[in-house]
């Protein structure tokens, strides 16, 4: 079993999730903030859950859920920028990170799939 805490994709996704939670401008709309923080929190949580599963098929399933949560968060970040809930430079940094994390997850999924 791989220790998920050693994965860069898990470390970086936890940082992104924490950054989203800490952003003060999101506090003015609880519903929107709740949706974005939940999708952001889902990414490292599903990586952790997946990597502790015994079967590679289960690992891939949870990593795919994490990747989908990134797409959900990315959509919400685009909207948050557009409606001025977050500063454009902060949003662009978060968007770039979601793209990088998605690539990392895709690579990890491909690596695991070669064992299935």
Short mmCIF file of N, CA and C in Angstrom, two decimals:
data_model
loop_
_atom_site.label_atom_id
_atom_site.label_comp_id
_atom_site.label_asym_id
_atom_site.label_seq_id
_atom_site.Cartn_x
_atom_site.Cartn_y
_atom_site.Cartn_z
N UNK A 1 0.84 -1.19 0.00
CA UNK A 1 0.00 0.00 0.00
C UNK A 1 0.89 1.25 0.00
N UNK A 2 0.59 2.17 -0.89
CA UNK A 2 1.36 3.41 -0.99
C UNK A 2 0.88 4.41 0.06
N UNK A 3 1.84 5.08 0.68
CA UNK A 3 1.52 6.11 1.65
C UNK A 3 1.10 7.37 0.91
N UNK A 4 -0.17 7.71 0.95
CA UNK A 4 -0.67 8.84 0.17
C UNK A 4 -0.04 10.16 0.58
N UNK A 5 0.41 10.26 1.84
CA UNK A 5 1.04 11.50 2.31
C UNK A 5 2.34 11.82 1.59
N UNK A 6 2.92 10.82 0.93
CA UNK A 6 4.16 11.04 0.19
C UNK A 6 3.93 11.50 -1.25
N UNK A 7 2.69 11.47 -1.70
CA UNK A 7 2.38 11.84 -3.08
C UNK A 7 2.34 13.37 -3.22
N UNK A 8 3.08 13.89 -4.19
CA UNK A 8 3.07 15.33 -4.45
C UNK A 8 1.67 15.82 -4.81
N UNK A 9 0.92 15.01 -5.55
CA UNK A 9 -0.43 15.42 -5.95
C UNK A 9 -1.33 15.58 -4.73
N UNK A 10 -1.15 14.75 -3.73
CA UNK A 10 -1.93 14.88 -2.50
C UNK A 10 -1.50 16.13 -1.72
N UNK A 11 -0.19 16.33 -1.60
CA UNK A 11 0.32 17.49 -0.87
C UNK A 11 -0.15 18.80 -1.51
N UNK A 12 -0.03 18.88 -2.82
CA UNK A 12 -0.43 20.10 -3.52
C UNK A 12 -1.93 20.33 -3.48
N UNK A 13 -2.71 19.25 -3.56
CA UNK A 13 -4.17 19.41 -3.52
C UNK A 13 -4.64 19.81 -2.12
N UNK A 14 -3.95 19.36 -1.08
CA UNK A 14 -4.31 19.81 0.27
C UNK A 14 -4.01 21.29 0.43
N UNK A 15 -2.90 21.74 -0.16
CA UNK A 15 -2.55 23.16 -0.11
C UNK A 15 -3.59 24.02 -0.83
N UNK A 16 -4.01 23.55 -2.01
CA UNK A 16 -5.03 24.28 -2.76
C UNK A 16 -6.33 24.36 -1.96
N UNK A 17 -6.72 23.24 -1.39
CA UNK A 17 -7.95 23.21 -0.59
C UNK A 17 -7.86 24.19 0.58
N UNK A 18 -6.73 24.21 1.26
CA UNK A 18 -6.55 25.13 2.39
C UNK A 18 -6.57 26.58 1.91
N UNK A 19 -5.95 26.86 0.76
CA UNK A 19 -5.96 28.23 0.22
C UNK A 19 -7.38 28.69 -0.08
N UNK A 20 -8.18 27.79 -0.63
CA UNK A 20 -9.57 28.13 -0.93
C UNK A 20 -10.32 28.46 0.36
N UNK A 21 -10.12 27.63 1.39
CA UNK A 21 -10.79 27.86 2.68
C UNK A 21 -10.38 29.20 3.29
N UNK A 22 -9.11 29.56 3.13
CA UNK A 22 -8.59 30.77 3.78
C UNK A 22 -8.95 32.05 3.04
N UNK A 23 -9.43 31.96 1.82
CA UNK A 23 -9.68 33.17 1.04
C UNK A 23 -10.83 33.97 1.65
N UNK A 24 -10.55 35.17 2.12
CA UNK A 24 -11.58 35.94 2.83
C UNK A 24 -12.71 36.47 1.94
N UNK A 25 -12.48 36.66 0.66
CA UNK A 25 -13.51 37.24 -0.19
C UNK A 25 -14.65 36.28 -0.46
N UNK A 26 -14.42 34.99 -0.25
CA UNK A 26 -15.49 34.01 -0.47
C UNK A 26 -16.51 33.98 0.67
N UNK A 27 -16.18 34.60 1.77
CA UNK A 27 -17.05 34.54 2.95
C UNK A 27 -18.37 35.27 2.79
N UNK A 28 -18.48 36.12 1.77
CA UNK A 28 -19.71 36.90 1.63
C UNK A 28 -20.88 36.10 1.06
N UNK A 29 -20.60 34.95 0.47
CA UNK A 29 -21.67 34.12 -0.09
C UNK A 29 -21.46 32.70 0.41
N UNK A 30 -22.14 32.36 1.50
CA UNK A 30 -21.92 31.06 2.14
C UNK A 30 -22.19 29.90 1.20
N UNK A 31 -23.26 29.96 0.42
CA UNK A 31 -23.60 28.85 -0.48
C UNK A 31 -22.52 28.60 -1.51
N UNK A 32 -22.04 29.67 -2.13
CA UNK A 32 -20.99 29.54 -3.14
C UNK A 32 -19.70 29.03 -2.51
N UNK A 33 -19.34 29.64 -1.38
CA UNK A 33 -18.11 29.23 -0.67
C UNK A 33 -18.18 27.77 -0.27
N UNK A 34 -19.34 27.36 0.22
CA UNK A 34 -19.51 25.97 0.65
C UNK A 34 -19.32 25.01 -0.53
N UNK A 35 -19.87 25.35 -1.67
CA UNK A 35 -19.75 24.48 -2.85
C UNK A 35 -18.30 24.39 -3.31
N UNK A 36 -17.61 25.53 -3.37
CA UNK A 36 -16.22 25.53 -3.83
C UNK A 36 -15.30 24.84 -2.82
N UNK A 37 -15.51 25.09 -1.54
CA UNK A 37 -14.64 24.44 -0.55
C UNK A 37 -14.88 22.93 -0.52
N UNK A 38 -16.12 22.52 -0.73
CA UNK A 38 -16.39 21.07 -0.76
C UNK A 38 -15.76 20.39 -1.96
N UNK A 39 -15.82 21.02 -3.12
CA UNK A 39 -15.19 20.39 -4.29
C UNK A 39 -13.68 20.38 -4.12
N UNK A 40 -13.12 21.46 -3.56
CA UNK A 40 -11.67 21.48 -3.31
C UNK A 40 -11.24 20.46 -2.28
N UNK A 41 -12.03 20.29 -1.24
CA UNK A 41 -11.72 19.33 -0.19
C UNK A 41 -11.85 17.89 -0.68
N UNK A 42 -12.71 17.68 -1.64
CA UNK A 42 -12.94 16.35 -2.19
C UNK A 42 -11.70 15.78 -2.88
N UNK A 43 -10.87 16.66 -3.42
CA UNK A 43 -9.71 16.19 -4.20
C UNK A 43 -8.72 15.42 -3.32
N UNK A 44 -8.11 16.04 -2.29
CA UNK A 44 -7.16 15.27 -1.49
C UNK A 44 -7.83 14.14 -0.70
N UNK A 45 -9.09 14.34 -0.35
CA UNK A 45 -9.80 13.29 0.39
C UNK A 45 -9.96 12.02 -0.45
N UNK A 46 -10.32 12.19 -1.72
CA UNK A 46 -10.47 11.02 -2.59
C UNK A 46 -9.14 10.40 -2.97
N UNK A 47 -8.10 11.22 -3.08
CA UNK A 47 -6.76 10.66 -3.31
C UNK A 47 -6.38 9.78 -2.13
N UNK A 48 -6.56 10.29 -0.92
CA UNK A 48 -6.22 9.53 0.28
C UNK A 48 -7.04 8.24 0.36
N UNK A 49 -8.34 8.36 0.15
CA UNK A 49 -9.19 7.18 0.24
C UNK A 49 -8.82 6.15 -0.82
N UNK A 50 -8.60 6.62 -2.03
CA UNK A 50 -8.27 5.70 -3.12
C UNK A 50 -6.95 4.97 -2.91
N UNK A 51 -5.95 5.71 -2.46
CA UNK A 51 -4.63 5.10 -2.33
C UNK A 51 -4.55 4.12 -1.16
N UNK A 52 -5.54 4.13 -0.28
CA UNK A 52 -5.55 3.15 0.80
C UNK A 52 -6.39 1.92 0.47
N UNK A 53 -6.99 1.90 -0.71
CA UNK A 53 -7.77 0.74 -1.15
C UNK A 53 -6.83 -0.38 -1.56
N UNK A 54 -7.29 -1.61 -1.40
CA UNK A 54 -6.47 -2.77 -1.74
C UNK A 54 -6.37 -3.02 -3.24
N UNK A 55 -7.46 -2.83 -3.96
CA UNK A 55 -7.42 -3.15 -5.38
C UNK A 55 -7.06 -1.93 -6.23
N UNK A 56 -6.34 -2.18 -7.30
CA UNK A 56 -5.97 -1.11 -8.22
C UNK A 56 -7.21 -0.51 -8.89
N UNK A 57 -8.22 -1.33 -9.14
CA UNK A 57 -9.45 -0.80 -9.74
C UNK A 57 -10.10 0.24 -8.82
N UNK A 58 -10.10 -0.03 -7.53
CA UNK A 58 -10.65 0.92 -6.55
C UNK A 58 -9.79 2.18 -6.49
N UNK A 59 -8.48 2.02 -6.52
CA UNK A 59 -7.59 3.18 -6.51
C UNK A 59 -7.93 4.09 -7.68
N UNK A 60 -8.02 3.51 -8.87
CA UNK A 60 -8.31 4.28 -10.08
C UNK A 60 -9.66 4.97 -9.97
N UNK A 61 -10.64 4.27 -9.43
CA UNK A 61 -11.98 4.86 -9.30
C UNK A 61 -11.96 6.12 -8.43
N UNK A 62 -11.29 6.06 -7.29
CA UNK A 62 -11.24 7.22 -6.41
C UNK A 62 -10.37 8.34 -6.97
N UNK A 63 -9.29 7.99 -7.65
CA UNK A 63 -8.46 9.01 -8.29
C UNK A 63 -9.22 9.71 -9.40
N UNK A 64 -10.07 8.97 -10.10
CA UNK A 64 -10.90 9.56 -11.14
C UNK A 64 -11.94 10.51 -10.52
N UNK A 65 -12.47 10.15 -9.38
CA UNK A 65 -13.39 11.04 -8.66
C UNK A 65 -12.66 12.32 -8.26
N UNK A 66 -11.43 12.19 -7.79
CA UNK A 66 -10.64 13.36 -7.42
C UNK A 66 -10.43 14.27 -8.63
N UNK A 67 -10.13 13.67 -9.77
CA UNK A 67 -9.92 14.43 -11.00
C UNK A 67 -11.21 15.15 -11.41
N UNK A 68 -12.34 14.49 -11.25
CA UNK A 68 -13.64 15.12 -11.55
C UNK A 68 -13.93 16.27 -10.60
N UNK A 69 -13.57 16.11 -9.35
CA UNK A 69 -13.75 17.20 -8.38
C UNK A 69 -12.91 18.41 -8.75
N UNK A 70 -11.73 18.17 -9.32
CA UNK A 70 -10.90 19.28 -9.80
C UNK A 70 -11.61 20.05 -10.91
N UNK A 71 -12.26 19.32 -11.80
CA UNK A 71 -13.00 19.97 -12.89
C UNK A 71 -14.15 20.80 -12.31
N UNK A 72 -14.81 20.27 -11.30
CA UNK A 72 -15.89 21.00 -10.65
C UNK A 72 -15.35 22.27 -9.99
N UNK A 73 -14.25 22.14 -9.26
CA UNK A 73 -13.64 23.30 -8.61
C UNK A 73 -13.19 24.32 -9.64
N UNK A 74 -12.61 23.85 -10.74
CA UNK A 74 -12.14 24.76 -11.79
C UNK A 74 -13.32 25.57 -12.36
N UNK A 75 -14.44 24.92 -12.58
CA UNK A 75 -15.63 25.61 -13.07
C UNK A 75 -16.06 26.70 -12.09
N UNK A 76 -16.07 26.37 -10.83
CA UNK A 76 -16.49 27.32 -9.80
C UNK A 76 -15.49 28.47 -9.67
N UNK A 77 -14.22 28.19 -9.88
CA UNK A 77 -13.20 29.25 -9.84
C UNK A 77 -13.41 30.22 -11.00
N UNK A 78 -13.67 29.68 -12.19
CA UNK A 78 -13.97 30.56 -13.34
C UNK A 78 -15.14 31.50 -13.01
N UNK A 79 -16.17 30.94 -12.42
CA UNK A 79 -17.35 31.74 -12.07
C UNK A 79 -17.00 32.76 -10.99
N UNK A 80 -16.23 32.34 -10.00
CA UNK A 80 -15.85 33.25 -8.91
C UNK A 80 -15.04 34.43 -9.44
N UNK A 81 -14.19 34.19 -10.41
CA UNK A 81 -13.44 35.29 -11.04
C UNK A 81 -14.40 36.22 -11.76
N UNK A 82 -15.30 35.62 -12.52
CA UNK A 82 -16.23 36.40 -13.34
C UNK A 82 -17.16 37.29 -12.52
N UNK A 83 -17.57 36.81 -11.36
CA UNK A 83 -18.49 37.59 -10.53
C UNK A 83 -17.76 38.36 -9.42
N UNK A 84 -16.44 38.43 -9.55
CA UNK A 84 -15.59 39.19 -8.62
C UNK A 84 -15.64 38.71 -7.18
N UNK A 85 -15.81 37.40 -7.00
CA UNK A 85 -15.74 36.82 -5.65
C UNK A 85 -14.30 36.59 -5.24
N UNK A 86 -13.43 36.41 -6.21
CA UNK A 86 -12.00 36.29 -5.94
C UNK A 86 -11.24 37.15 -6.94
N UNK A 87 -10.07 37.60 -6.51
CA UNK A 87 -9.23 38.41 -7.39
C UNK A 87 -8.76 37.55 -8.56
N UNK A 88 -8.64 38.20 -9.69
CA UNK A 88 -8.27 37.49 -10.92
C UNK A 88 -6.94 36.76 -10.79
N UNK A 89 -5.93 37.40 -10.18
CA UNK A 89 -4.63 36.75 -10.07
C UNK A 89 -4.67 35.53 -9.15
N UNK A 90 -5.45 35.60 -8.10
CA UNK A 90 -5.63 34.44 -7.20
C UNK A 90 -6.34 33.33 -7.96
N UNK A 91 -7.41 33.68 -8.65
CA UNK A 91 -8.16 32.69 -9.41
C UNK A 91 -7.31 32.04 -10.49
N UNK A 92 -6.52 32.82 -11.19
CA UNK A 92 -5.65 32.26 -12.25
C UNK A 92 -4.63 31.30 -11.66
N UNK A 93 -4.09 31.63 -10.50
CA UNK A 93 -3.14 30.73 -9.84
C UNK A 93 -3.83 29.42 -9.46
N UNK A 94 -5.05 29.53 -8.93
CA UNK A 94 -5.81 28.32 -8.58
C UNK A 94 -6.13 27.50 -9.83
N UNK A 95 -6.52 28.18 -10.91
CA UNK A 95 -6.80 27.47 -12.16
C UNK A 95 -5.57 26.73 -12.66
N UNK A 96 -4.43 27.40 -12.66
CA UNK A 96 -3.19 26.75 -13.09
C UNK A 96 -2.90 25.52 -12.24
N UNK A 97 -3.12 25.65 -10.95
CA UNK A 97 -2.87 24.51 -10.07
C UNK A 97 -3.83 23.35 -10.37
N UNK A 98 -5.09 23.66 -10.67
CA UNK A 98 -6.03 22.57 -10.99
C UNK A 98 -5.61 21.85 -12.27
N UNK A 99 -5.09 22.59 -13.25
CA UNK A 99 -4.62 21.95 -14.48
C UNK A 99 -3.43 21.04 -14.19
N UNK A 100 -2.50 21.52 -13.38
CA UNK A 100 -1.32 20.71 -13.03
C UNK A 100 -1.73 19.47 -12.24
N UNK A 101 -2.60 19.66 -11.28
CA UNK A 101 -3.05 18.52 -10.47
C UNK A 101 -3.77 17.49 -11.33
N UNK A 102 -4.57 17.94 -12.27
CA UNK A 102 -5.27 17.03 -13.16
C UNK A 102 -4.28 16.20 -13.98
N UNK A 103 -3.24 16.85 -14.48
CA UNK A 103 -2.20 16.12 -15.22
C UNK A 103 -1.51 15.08 -14.32
N UNK A 104 -1.24 15.47 -13.10
CA UNK A 104 -0.59 14.55 -12.16
C UNK A 104 -1.49 13.35 -11.87
N UNK A 105 -2.79 13.60 -11.68
CA UNK A 105 -3.71 12.50 -11.42
C UNK A 105 -3.84 11.59 -12.64
N UNK A 106 -3.89 12.18 -13.82
CA UNK A 106 -3.98 11.38 -15.04
C UNK A 106 -2.76 10.47 -15.17
N UNK A 107 -1.60 11.00 -14.87
CA UNK A 107 -0.37 10.21 -14.92
C UNK A 107 -0.39 9.08 -13.88
N UNK A 108 -0.83 9.37 -12.68
CA UNK A 108 -0.91 8.36 -11.64
C UNK A 108 -1.92 7.28 -12.00
N UNK A 109 -3.06 7.68 -12.54
CA UNK A 109 -4.07 6.72 -12.97
C UNK A 109 -3.51 5.81 -14.04
N UNK A 110 -2.83 6.39 -15.02
CA UNK A 110 -2.24 5.58 -16.11
C UNK A 110 -1.23 4.59 -15.57
N UNK A 111 -0.42 5.02 -14.62
CA UNK A 111 0.58 4.14 -14.01
C UNK A 111 -0.10 2.95 -13.31
N UNK A 112 -1.16 3.25 -12.57
CA UNK A 112 -1.86 2.19 -11.84
C UNK A 112 -2.58 1.25 -12.83
N UNK A 113 -3.14 1.81 -13.89
CA UNK A 113 -3.87 0.99 -14.87
C UNK A 113 -2.96 -0.02 -15.56
N UNK A 114 -1.67 0.26 -15.66
CA UNK A 114 -0.77 -0.72 -16.30
C UNK A 114 -0.65 -1.98 -15.45
N UNK A 115 -1.01 -1.90 -14.19
CA UNK A 115 -0.94 -3.07 -13.29
C UNK A 115 -2.24 -3.86 -13.29
N UNK A 116 -3.30 -3.28 -13.84
CA UNK A 116 -4.62 -3.95 -13.80
C UNK A 116 -4.71 -5.01 -14.88
#
